[in-house]
XYZ file of C-alpha atoms in Angstrom:
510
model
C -108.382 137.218 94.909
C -106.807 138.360 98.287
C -104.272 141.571 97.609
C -101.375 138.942 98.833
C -102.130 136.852 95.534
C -102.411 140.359 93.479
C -99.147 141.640 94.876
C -101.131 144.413 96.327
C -99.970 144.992 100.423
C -102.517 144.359 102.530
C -103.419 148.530 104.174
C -102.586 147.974 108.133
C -105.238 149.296 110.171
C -105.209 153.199 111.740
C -103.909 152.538 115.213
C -106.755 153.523 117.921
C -105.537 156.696 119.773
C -105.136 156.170 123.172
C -104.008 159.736 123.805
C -106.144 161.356 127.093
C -106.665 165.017 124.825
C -109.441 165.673 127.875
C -106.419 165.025 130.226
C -104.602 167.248 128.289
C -107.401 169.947 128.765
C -107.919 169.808 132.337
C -104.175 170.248 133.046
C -103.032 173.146 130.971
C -106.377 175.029 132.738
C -104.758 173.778 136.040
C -101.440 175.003 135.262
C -103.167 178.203 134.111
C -105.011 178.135 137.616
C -101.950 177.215 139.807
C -100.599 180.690 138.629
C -103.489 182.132 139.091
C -103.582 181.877 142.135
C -99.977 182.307 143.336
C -100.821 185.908 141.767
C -103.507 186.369 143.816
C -101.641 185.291 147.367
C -99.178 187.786 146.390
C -101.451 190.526 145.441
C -104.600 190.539 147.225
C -105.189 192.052 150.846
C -107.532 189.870 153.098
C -109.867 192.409 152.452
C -110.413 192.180 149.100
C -113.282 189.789 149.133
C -114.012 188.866 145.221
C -110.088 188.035 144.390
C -110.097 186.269 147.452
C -113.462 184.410 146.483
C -111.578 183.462 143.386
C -108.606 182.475 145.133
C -110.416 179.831 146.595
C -112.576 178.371 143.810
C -108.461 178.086 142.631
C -107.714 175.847 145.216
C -108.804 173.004 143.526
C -105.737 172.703 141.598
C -104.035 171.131 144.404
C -106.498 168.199 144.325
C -107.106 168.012 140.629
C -102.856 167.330 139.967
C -103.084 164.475 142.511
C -105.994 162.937 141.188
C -104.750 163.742 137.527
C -101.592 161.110 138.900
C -103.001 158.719 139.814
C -106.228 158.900 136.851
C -102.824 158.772 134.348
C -101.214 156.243 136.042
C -103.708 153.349 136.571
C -105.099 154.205 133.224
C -101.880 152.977 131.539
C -101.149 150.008 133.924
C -104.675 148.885 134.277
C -104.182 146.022 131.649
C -100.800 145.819 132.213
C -98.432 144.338 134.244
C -96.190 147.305 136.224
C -92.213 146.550 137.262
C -91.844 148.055 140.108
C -88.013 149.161 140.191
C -88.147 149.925 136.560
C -91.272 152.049 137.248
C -89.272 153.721 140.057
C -86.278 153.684 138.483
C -87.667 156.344 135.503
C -89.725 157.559 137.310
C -87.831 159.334 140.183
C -84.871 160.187 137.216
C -87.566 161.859 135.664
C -88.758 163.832 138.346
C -86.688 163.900 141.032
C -83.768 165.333 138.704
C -85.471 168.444 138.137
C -87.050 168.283 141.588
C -83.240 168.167 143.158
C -81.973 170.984 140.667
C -84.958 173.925 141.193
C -84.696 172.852 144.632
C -80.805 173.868 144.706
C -81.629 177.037 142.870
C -84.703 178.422 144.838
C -82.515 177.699 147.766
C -79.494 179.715 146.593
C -82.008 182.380 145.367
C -83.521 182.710 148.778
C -79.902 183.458 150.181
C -79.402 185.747 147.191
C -82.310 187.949 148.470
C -81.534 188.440 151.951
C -78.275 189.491 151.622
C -76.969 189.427 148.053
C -73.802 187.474 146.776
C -71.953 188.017 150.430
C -74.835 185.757 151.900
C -74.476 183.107 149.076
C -70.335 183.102 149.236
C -71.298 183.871 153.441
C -72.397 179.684 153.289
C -68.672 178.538 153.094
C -67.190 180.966 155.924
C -66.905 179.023 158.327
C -67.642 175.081 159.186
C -70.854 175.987 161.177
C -72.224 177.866 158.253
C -71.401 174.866 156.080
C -72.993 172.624 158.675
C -76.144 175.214 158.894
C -76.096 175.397 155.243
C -76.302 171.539 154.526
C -78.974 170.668 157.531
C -81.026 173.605 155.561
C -81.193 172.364 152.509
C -81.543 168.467 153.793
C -84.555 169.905 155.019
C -85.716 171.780 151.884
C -84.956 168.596 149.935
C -87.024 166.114 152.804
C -90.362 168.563 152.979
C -90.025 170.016 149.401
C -89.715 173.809 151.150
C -87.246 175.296 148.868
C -90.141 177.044 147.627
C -93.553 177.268 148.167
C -95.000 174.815 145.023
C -92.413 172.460 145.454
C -93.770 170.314 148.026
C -96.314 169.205 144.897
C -92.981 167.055 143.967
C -92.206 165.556 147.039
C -95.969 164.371 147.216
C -95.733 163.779 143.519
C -92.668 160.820 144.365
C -94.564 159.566 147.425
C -97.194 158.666 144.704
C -94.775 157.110 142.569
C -93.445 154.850 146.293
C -96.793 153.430 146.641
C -98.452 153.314 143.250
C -97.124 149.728 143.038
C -98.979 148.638 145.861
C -102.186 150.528 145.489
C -102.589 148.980 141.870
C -101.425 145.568 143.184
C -104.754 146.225 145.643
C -106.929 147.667 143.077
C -106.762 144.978 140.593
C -107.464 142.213 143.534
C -110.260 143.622 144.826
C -112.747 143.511 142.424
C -116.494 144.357 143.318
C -115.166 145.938 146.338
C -113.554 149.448 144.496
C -116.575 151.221 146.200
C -116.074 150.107 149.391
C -112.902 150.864 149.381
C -113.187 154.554 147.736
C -116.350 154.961 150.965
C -113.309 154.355 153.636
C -110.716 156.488 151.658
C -113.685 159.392 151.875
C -114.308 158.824 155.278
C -110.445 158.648 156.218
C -109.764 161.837 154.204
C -113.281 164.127 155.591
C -111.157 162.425 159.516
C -107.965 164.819 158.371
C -109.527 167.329 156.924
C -112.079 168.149 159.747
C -108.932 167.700 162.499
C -105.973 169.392 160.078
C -107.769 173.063 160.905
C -108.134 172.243 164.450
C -104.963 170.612 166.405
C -103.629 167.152 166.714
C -105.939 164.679 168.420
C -106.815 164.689 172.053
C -108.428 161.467 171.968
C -109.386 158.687 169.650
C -112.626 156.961 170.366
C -112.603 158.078 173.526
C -109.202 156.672 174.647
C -106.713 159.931 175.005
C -103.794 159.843 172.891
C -102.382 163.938 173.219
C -99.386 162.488 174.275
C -98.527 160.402 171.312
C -98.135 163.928 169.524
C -96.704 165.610 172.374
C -92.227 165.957 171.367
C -93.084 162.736 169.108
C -92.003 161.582 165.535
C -96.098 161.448 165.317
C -96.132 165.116 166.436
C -93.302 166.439 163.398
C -95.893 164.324 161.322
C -98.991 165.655 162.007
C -96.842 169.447 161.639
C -95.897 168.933 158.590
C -99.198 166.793 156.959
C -100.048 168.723 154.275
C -96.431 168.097 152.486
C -97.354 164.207 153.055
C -99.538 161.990 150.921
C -102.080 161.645 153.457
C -104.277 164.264 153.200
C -104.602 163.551 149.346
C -105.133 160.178 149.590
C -108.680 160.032 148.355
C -108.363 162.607 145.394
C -105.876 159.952 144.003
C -107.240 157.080 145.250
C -110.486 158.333 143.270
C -108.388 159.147 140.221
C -107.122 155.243 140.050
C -110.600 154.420 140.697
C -112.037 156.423 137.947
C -108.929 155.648 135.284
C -109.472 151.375 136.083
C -113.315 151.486 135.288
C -112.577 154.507 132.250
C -115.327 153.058 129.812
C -117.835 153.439 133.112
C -116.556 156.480 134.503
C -116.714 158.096 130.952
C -120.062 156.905 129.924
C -121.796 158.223 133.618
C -119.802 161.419 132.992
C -121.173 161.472 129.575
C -124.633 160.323 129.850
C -125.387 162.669 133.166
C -123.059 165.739 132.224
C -126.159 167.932 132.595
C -126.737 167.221 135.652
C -123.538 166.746 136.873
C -123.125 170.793 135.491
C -126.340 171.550 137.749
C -125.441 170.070 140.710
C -121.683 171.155 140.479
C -122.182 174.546 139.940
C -125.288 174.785 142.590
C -122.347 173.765 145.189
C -120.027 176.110 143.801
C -122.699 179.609 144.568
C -123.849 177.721 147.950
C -119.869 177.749 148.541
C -119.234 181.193 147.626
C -122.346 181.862 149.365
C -121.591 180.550 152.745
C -117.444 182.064 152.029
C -119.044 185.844 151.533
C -120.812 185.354 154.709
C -117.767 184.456 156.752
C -115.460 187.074 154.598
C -117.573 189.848 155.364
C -117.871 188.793 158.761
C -113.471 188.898 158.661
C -113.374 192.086 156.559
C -114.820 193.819 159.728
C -113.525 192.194 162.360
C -110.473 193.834 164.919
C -107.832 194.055 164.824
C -106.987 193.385 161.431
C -104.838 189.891 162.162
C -107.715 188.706 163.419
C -109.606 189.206 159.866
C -106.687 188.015 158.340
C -106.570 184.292 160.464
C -110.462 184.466 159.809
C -110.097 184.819 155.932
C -107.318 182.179 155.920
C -109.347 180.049 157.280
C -112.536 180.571 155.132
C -110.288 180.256 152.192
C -108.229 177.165 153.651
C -107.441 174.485 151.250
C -108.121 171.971 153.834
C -111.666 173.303 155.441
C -113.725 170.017 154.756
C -116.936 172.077 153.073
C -114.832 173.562 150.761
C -113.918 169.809 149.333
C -117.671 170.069 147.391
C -116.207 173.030 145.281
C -112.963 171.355 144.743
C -114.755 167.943 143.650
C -117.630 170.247 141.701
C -114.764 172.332 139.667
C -112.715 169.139 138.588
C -116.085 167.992 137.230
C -116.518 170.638 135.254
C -113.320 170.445 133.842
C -113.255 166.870 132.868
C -116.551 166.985 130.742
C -115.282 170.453 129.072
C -112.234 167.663 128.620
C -114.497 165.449 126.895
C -116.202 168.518 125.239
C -112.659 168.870 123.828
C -111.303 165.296 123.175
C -114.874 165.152 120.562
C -114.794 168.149 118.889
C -110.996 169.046 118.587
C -109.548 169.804 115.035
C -106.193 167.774 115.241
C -103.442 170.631 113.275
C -105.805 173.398 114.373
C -104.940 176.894 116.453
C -106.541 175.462 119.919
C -104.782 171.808 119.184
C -101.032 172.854 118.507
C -101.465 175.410 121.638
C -102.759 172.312 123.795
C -99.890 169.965 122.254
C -97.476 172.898 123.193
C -98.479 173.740 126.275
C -98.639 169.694 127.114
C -94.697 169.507 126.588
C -93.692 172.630 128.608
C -96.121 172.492 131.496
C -93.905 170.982 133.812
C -91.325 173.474 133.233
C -93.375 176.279 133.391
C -94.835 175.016 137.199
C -91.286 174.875 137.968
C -90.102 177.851 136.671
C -93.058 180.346 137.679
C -92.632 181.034 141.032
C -89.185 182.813 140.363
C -90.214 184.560 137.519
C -93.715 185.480 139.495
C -91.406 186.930 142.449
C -89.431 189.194 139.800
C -92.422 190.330 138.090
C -94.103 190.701 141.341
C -91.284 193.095 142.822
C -92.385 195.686 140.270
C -95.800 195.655 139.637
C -96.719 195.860 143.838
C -95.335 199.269 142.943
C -98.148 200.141 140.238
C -100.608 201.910 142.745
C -102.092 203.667 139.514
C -103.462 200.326 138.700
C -106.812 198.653 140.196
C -106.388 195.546 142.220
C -108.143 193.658 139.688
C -106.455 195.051 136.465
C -102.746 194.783 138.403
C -103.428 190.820 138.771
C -103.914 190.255 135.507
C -101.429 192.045 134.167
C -98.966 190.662 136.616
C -100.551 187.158 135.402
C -100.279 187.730 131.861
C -96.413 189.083 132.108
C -96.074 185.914 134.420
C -96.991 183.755 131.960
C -95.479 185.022 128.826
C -92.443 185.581 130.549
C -92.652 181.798 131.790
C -92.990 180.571 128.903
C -89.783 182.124 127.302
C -88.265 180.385 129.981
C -89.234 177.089 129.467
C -88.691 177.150 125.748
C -85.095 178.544 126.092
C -84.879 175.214 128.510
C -85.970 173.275 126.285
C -83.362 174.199 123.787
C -80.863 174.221 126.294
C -78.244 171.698 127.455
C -79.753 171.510 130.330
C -83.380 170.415 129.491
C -83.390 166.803 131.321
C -82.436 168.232 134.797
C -84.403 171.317 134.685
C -87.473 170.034 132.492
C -87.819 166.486 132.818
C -87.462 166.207 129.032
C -84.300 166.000 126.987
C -83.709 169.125 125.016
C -85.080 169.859 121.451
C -83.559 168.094 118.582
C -80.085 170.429 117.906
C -80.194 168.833 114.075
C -83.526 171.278 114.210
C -82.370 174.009 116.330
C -81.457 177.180 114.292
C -78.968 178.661 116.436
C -78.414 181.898 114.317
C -82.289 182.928 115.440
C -81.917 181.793 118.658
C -78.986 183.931 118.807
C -80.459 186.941 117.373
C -83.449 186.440 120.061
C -81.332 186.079 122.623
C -79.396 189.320 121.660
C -82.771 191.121 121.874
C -83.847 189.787 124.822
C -80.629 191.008 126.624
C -81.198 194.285 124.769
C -84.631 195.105 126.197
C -83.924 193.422 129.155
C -80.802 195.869 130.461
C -82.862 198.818 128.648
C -85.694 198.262 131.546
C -83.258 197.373 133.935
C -81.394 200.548 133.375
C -84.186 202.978 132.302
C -87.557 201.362 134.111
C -85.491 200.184 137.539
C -87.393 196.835 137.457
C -85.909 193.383 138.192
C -88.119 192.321 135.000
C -85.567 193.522 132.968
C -82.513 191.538 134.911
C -85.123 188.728 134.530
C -85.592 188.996 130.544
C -82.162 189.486 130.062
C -80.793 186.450 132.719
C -82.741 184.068 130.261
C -81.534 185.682 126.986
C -77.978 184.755 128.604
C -79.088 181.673 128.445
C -80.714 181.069 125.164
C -77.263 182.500 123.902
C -75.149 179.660 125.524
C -77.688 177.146 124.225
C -77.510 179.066 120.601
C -73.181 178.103 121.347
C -73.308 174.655 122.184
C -75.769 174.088 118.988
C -73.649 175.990 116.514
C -70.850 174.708 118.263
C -72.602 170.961 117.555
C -73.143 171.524 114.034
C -70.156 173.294 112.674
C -68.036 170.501 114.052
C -69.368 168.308 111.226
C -69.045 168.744 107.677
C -71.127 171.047 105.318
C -72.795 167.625 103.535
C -72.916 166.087 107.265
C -74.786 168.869 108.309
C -77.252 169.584 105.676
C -77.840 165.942 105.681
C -78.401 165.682 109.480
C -80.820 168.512 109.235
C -82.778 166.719 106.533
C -82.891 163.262 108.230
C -83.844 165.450 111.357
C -86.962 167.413 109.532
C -87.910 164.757 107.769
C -88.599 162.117 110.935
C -92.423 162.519 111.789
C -93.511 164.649 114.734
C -93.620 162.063 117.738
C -97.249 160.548 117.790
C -99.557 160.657 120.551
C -101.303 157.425 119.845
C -100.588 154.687 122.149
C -98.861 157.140 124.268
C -100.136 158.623 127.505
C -98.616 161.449 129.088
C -98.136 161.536 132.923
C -99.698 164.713 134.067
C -96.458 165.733 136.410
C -93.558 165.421 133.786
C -95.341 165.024 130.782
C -93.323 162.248 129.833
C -94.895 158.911 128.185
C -95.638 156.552 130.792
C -93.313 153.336 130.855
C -94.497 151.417 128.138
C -92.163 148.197 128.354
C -94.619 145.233 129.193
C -97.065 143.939 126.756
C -100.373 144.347 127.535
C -102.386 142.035 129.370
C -106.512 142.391 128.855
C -108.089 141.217 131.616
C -111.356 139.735 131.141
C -113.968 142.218 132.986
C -117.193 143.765 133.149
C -117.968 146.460 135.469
């Protein structure tokens, strides 16, 4: 007898989970690395070989977002029809909110600290200054130059322009993905050798200097590495690897040994070949000419550096899958990971201003190795980050600053909040006042601001009733913790993916 005949309701089947946890991995590390390094730029003298051989194993993270966007991406449209304007639509709201609203700030901050509030109020003296002011930030906004990690944005939405189109060409050129991912390689190995030299002289033999000579082309090649172009490949790979998943997966599983051996052979023959050239910079003269020499040994865009970038992102993905198999769903490691998931966007925007602060005081402990000085400064960096982008979170302003509208105020407990707050601004003007360190105008600049929030929640809730409240507050605590099955997190906002079409299986074998 079936359990419809015996009353009994039938037990629905545990949805799969979709969720990428190895994604999830890979990008808080990256995060974690981003800062990293940022520390290190800021800290390190050219001559300081090892945290300059670590800066550059670092630089990977600038590859490993881009092809976590487009991995993300194609893995949640690859079945799936994709709307272009709606796609675009959320997708720029999403991002380019936040995007416009740091921008604005690091701008006004930059003005701030070359000549204090006279220089900010100095913008509206005159009409020139206006006119100066609003060509400079039309630029900051075009090339993502407010600040220095912002550019990651503006490449970030010329992903989103031509996703459409690049998953329009994936899915019709079946058989041919390889092909295709061969001339990607070959077009990106074209920049990369020529990006460390100068524009082109001549193109298969025909000379074409003067196409780059006072030329749009010239402003282009200029300012390439704020353009997609010399990332293509890294995200072309990531839709390549995200549309054949079950493949790509099983190969990274079945070979991860020697995927570990041959990636971290490249990585010591990398290192290798960078100690030779840093030594050779450490002693050259005069000293700018050891510093151009170690820029260029630890350049981003030097093409034999791409085999440590490619090796580390390998690494990462199968201590991913390492991860996604053995994780303890409610555990320590899992809630961090979850955590850390939500606010990563806001803490990559937030960090460089709270890196600068932090960085204004501790360039002043001399006492300090270099070594022990860079973590510390990365550890305060990060905790202080975070505080940040939780009080954001619970702020009014979450969606413009964050991506992500703000915590739940039926859960908020604006009494604590308050009482951190209060603290926060406590401490903070005690090592303003006592240490002399912008730390403490820092700590208590965001206690400010978790006090507001802590206002507009209390302010929320005591305008209903006592019964309205405490029943709000239930109906809020007792709606489940948002699930992560069936839900895949883009790796720039952390925000599902549109999930408005109905999935479409297509019929395929690799």
């Amino acid at each position: 007898m079936s359990d419809t005949e015996t009353g009994t309701p039938e037990k629905k089947p545990a949805k799969k989970d979709r969720h990428l946890y190895q994604i999830d991995f890979v990008r808080l590390v990256t995060f974690a690395g981003v800062i990293l390094d940022h520390v290190i730029l800021g800290m390190a003298p050219y001559t300081a070989i090892i945290a300059e051989g670590v800066g550059l194993v670092l630089r990977y993270t600038r590859y490993c977002f881009f092809a976590l966007t487009g991995f993300v991406l194609t893995y949640q449209y690859r079945n799936r029809d994709l709307h272009a304007p709606t796609f675009w639509r959320r997708r720029f709201k999403l991002i380019g909110l936040p995007f416009l609203v740091w921008s604005l700030f690091y701008w006004l901050k930059d003005h701030y600290d070359r000549g204090g509030v006279s220089n900010v109020f100095g913008i509206f003296d005159t009409v020139d200054t206006i006119q100066l002011a609003l060509k400079s930030i039309a630029y900051d906004l075009v090339t993502g130059r407010a600040e220095y990690h912002l550019y990651f944005l503006s490449v970030s939405m010329q992903i989103y322009v031509v996703f459409p189109a690049v998953l329009w060409v994936i899915k019709r050129t079946w058989g041919y993905h390889r092909y295709l991912l061969a001339l990607s390689a070959a077009v990106q190995a074209w920049f990369m050798f020529q990006m460390v030299r100068d524009y082109p002289t001549s193109f298969l033999g025909i000379p074409v200097a003067s196409l780059f000579e006072d030329t749009w082309l010239g402003v282009l090649w200029r300012n390439l590495e704020i353009t997609l172009l010399p990332y293509q490949f890294f995200v072309f790979a990531g839709c390549i690897a995200a549309y054949h998943f079950e493949a790509f997966t099983g190969f990274m599983k079945k070979y991860r040994f020697y995927i570990v051996g041959l990636s971290v052979s490249a990585i010591i023959a990398t290192l290798a070949y960078f100690a030779g050239k840093a030594n050779q910079a450490v002693a050259m003269q005069p000293p700018a000419a050891g510093a151009g020499e170690m820029f260029r040994a630890t350049n981003v865009f030097m093409f034999h550096n791409v085999f440590l970038f490619l090796s580390v992102i390998c690494l990462l993905f199968i201590g991913g899958m390492t991860w996604q198999a053995r994780r303890r769903p409610g555990s320590l490691a899992d809630t961090v990971l979850r955590k850390g998931s939500d606010r990563s966007f806001a803490i990559y925007l937030a960090h460089a201003v709270v890196l600068s602060e932090v960085m204004s005081t501790s360039r002043r402990w001399t006492d300090l190795s270099l070594g022990v000085n860079i973590v510390v400064t990365f550890v305060l960096t990060v905790a202080l980050t975070v505080f940040l982008a939780e009080t954001l979170r619970r702020s009014p302003v979450s969606l413009i600053t964050t991506g992500r509208e703000r915590e739940d105020w039926r859960k908020q407990t604006p009494a604590k909040s308050a009482v951190v707050a209060i603290g926060a601004i406590v401490v903070g003007g005690a090592l303003r006042e006592w240490a002399n360190t912008s730390i403490g105008s820092l700590i208590a600049a965001i206690g400010v601001l978790l006090l507001w929030s802590a206002a507009v929640v209390a302010a929320r809730q005591l305008s209903e009733t006592r019964e309205e409240r405490a029943a709000d507050r239930a109906a809020a605590l007792a709606e489940p913790e948002p699930s992560l099955v069936d839900e895949i997190e883009d790796p720039v906002t952390d925000i599902p993916v549109d999930d408005e079409t109905p999935a479409r299986v297509t019929d395929k074998k690799d």
